[in-house]
Amino acid sequence: MAAITETKPKNRRKKWRVRQTWDDKVFDIVVMTILIFLMLVVLYPLVFVVSSSFSDARAVMTGRVLLWPVEPTLEGYRAVLRNRQIMMGFRNSLIYTSVGVVLNLIMGMLAAFPLSRKDLFGRRFLNLVFIFTMFFSGGLVPHFLLVGDTLGLMDNPLALILPGMMSVWYVILIRTYIQSSIPEELIESAELDGCKTFKIMRLIIIPLSKPIMAVIALFCAVAIWNRYFDGLIFIRSERFFPLQVVLRNILILSNIDPEMMSDIRGAVNRQAMQHLIKYAVIVVSSAPLLLAYPFVQRHFVKGIMLGSVKG
């Protein structure tokens, strides 16, 4: 009798691939073509601005810059960094953004944690009150009268910080995160151990909410850094101007300080230098957010995805 031997299958992972039909392949090609086109439409202006900021002023003015820098130079950045008004606006925007982000995180957490508790008295009514402010507001004129006359913050840096120190949208995001990602049993066990509300929030809720707080910090920083309208209507003194107001004056009003032109030699005329400085200012104003994003990217992705899948 022949012996029956069993052969052990080799430990190899089988790669399962779904066979695509011709229609699926055509669909993928069309989608990829559209996405590549949209990527180029978005990417080209960014590359053009950066290339223009490093190019010769006359090449920028005559339109010779298409993709790569022409006659690379740092004259535009030297002129920008020598300007006292731009550096002051840069410093002001850093202060407004830093203080605004901290206040939004503090106020958002103080409002979101109680609203996430099911045993809060009047919880549904308070949620409706918060949501109501997202859809209805007094408008621009009442806001101007409130900040300028009632609060007396005209030409005061606090006019750019206090009115926006809490956002209902951020409160809803934090509240939803707490409800979906932090187990209720963890809070109940802390209460059984004698922890009070603020201690629970400080020792449990805030450490476990770092991903969503990173997301809120990024959203808030971008919003405050790019905000210029409040500075335009509430600030009169140039020493309190945020960077975006200074940028607006340069881009729209062509209001360039003569100090930026003082050391430029006769080979480059004033009009050409204005074009170069505009592109350099755009890059300088966008650089802080682009540099900050990689540090919060991990928390940003985690904060967006957590709570999206249950079960």
Coordinates of N, CA and C in Angstrom, one line a residue, residues 79 83 85-86 249-251 253-261 270-271 273-278:
A79 N 14.3 93.1 1.4 CA 13.5 94.4 1.5 C 12.4 94.2 2.5
N83 N 11.8 96.0 6.5 CA 10.7 96.9 6.7 C 10.2 96.7 8.2
Q85 N 7.4 98.0 9.4 CA 5.9 97.8 9.5 C 5.6 96.4 9.3
I86 N 6.2 95.7 8.4 CA 5.9 94.3 8.2 C 6.3 93.4 9.4
N249 N -2.6 96.3 2.5 CA -2.2 97.7 2.0 C -1.1 97.6 0.9
I250 N -0.3 96.5 1.0 CA 0.8 96.4 0.0 C 0.2 95.8 -1.3
L251 N -0.7 94.8 -1.2 CA -1.2 94.2 -2.4 C -2.3 95.0 -3.1
L253 N -3.4 98.4 -2.1 CA -3.2 99.9 -2.2 C -1.8 100.2 -2.7
S254 N -1.0 99.2 -2.9 CA 0.4 99.4 -3.3 C 1.1 100.4 -2.4
N255 N 0.8 100.3 -1.1 CA 1.4 101.2 -0.1 C 2.7 100.5 0.5
I256 N 3.8 100.8 -0.2 CA 5.1 100.2 0.2 C 5.9 101.3 0.9
D257 N 6.5 100.9 2.0 CA 7.3 101.9 2.8 C 8.5 102.2 2.0
P258 N 8.9 103.5 1.9 CA 10.2 103.8 1.2 C 11.4 103.2 1.8
E259 N 11.4 102.7 3.1 CA 12.5 102.1 3.7 C 12.8 100.8 2.9
M260 N 11.8 100.1 2.4 CA 12.0 98.9 1.7 C 12.7 99.1 0.4
M261 N 12.8 100.3 -0.1 CA 13.4 100.6 -1.4 C 14.7 101.4 -1.2
R270 N 11.5 101.3 -9.2 CA 10.5 101.2 -8.1 C 9.4 100.3 -8.5
Q271 N 8.9 100.4 -9.7 CA 7.7 99.6 -10.1 C 8.0 98.1 -10.1
M273 N 10.3 96.6 -8.4 CA 10.5 96.2 -7.0 C 9.2 96.0 -6.3
Q274 N 8.2 96.7 -6.6 CA 6.9 96.6 -6.0 C 6.3 95.2 -6.3
H275 N 6.4 94.8 -7.5 CA 5.9 93.4 -7.9 C 6.7 92.4 -7.1
L276 N 8.0 92.5 -7.0 CA 8.8 91.5 -6.3 C 8.4 91.4 -4.8
I277 N 8.2 92.6 -4.2 CA 7.9 92.6 -2.8 C 6.6 92.0 -2.5
K278 N 5.6 92.2 -3.4 CA 4.3 91.6 -3.2 C 4.4 90.1 -3.0

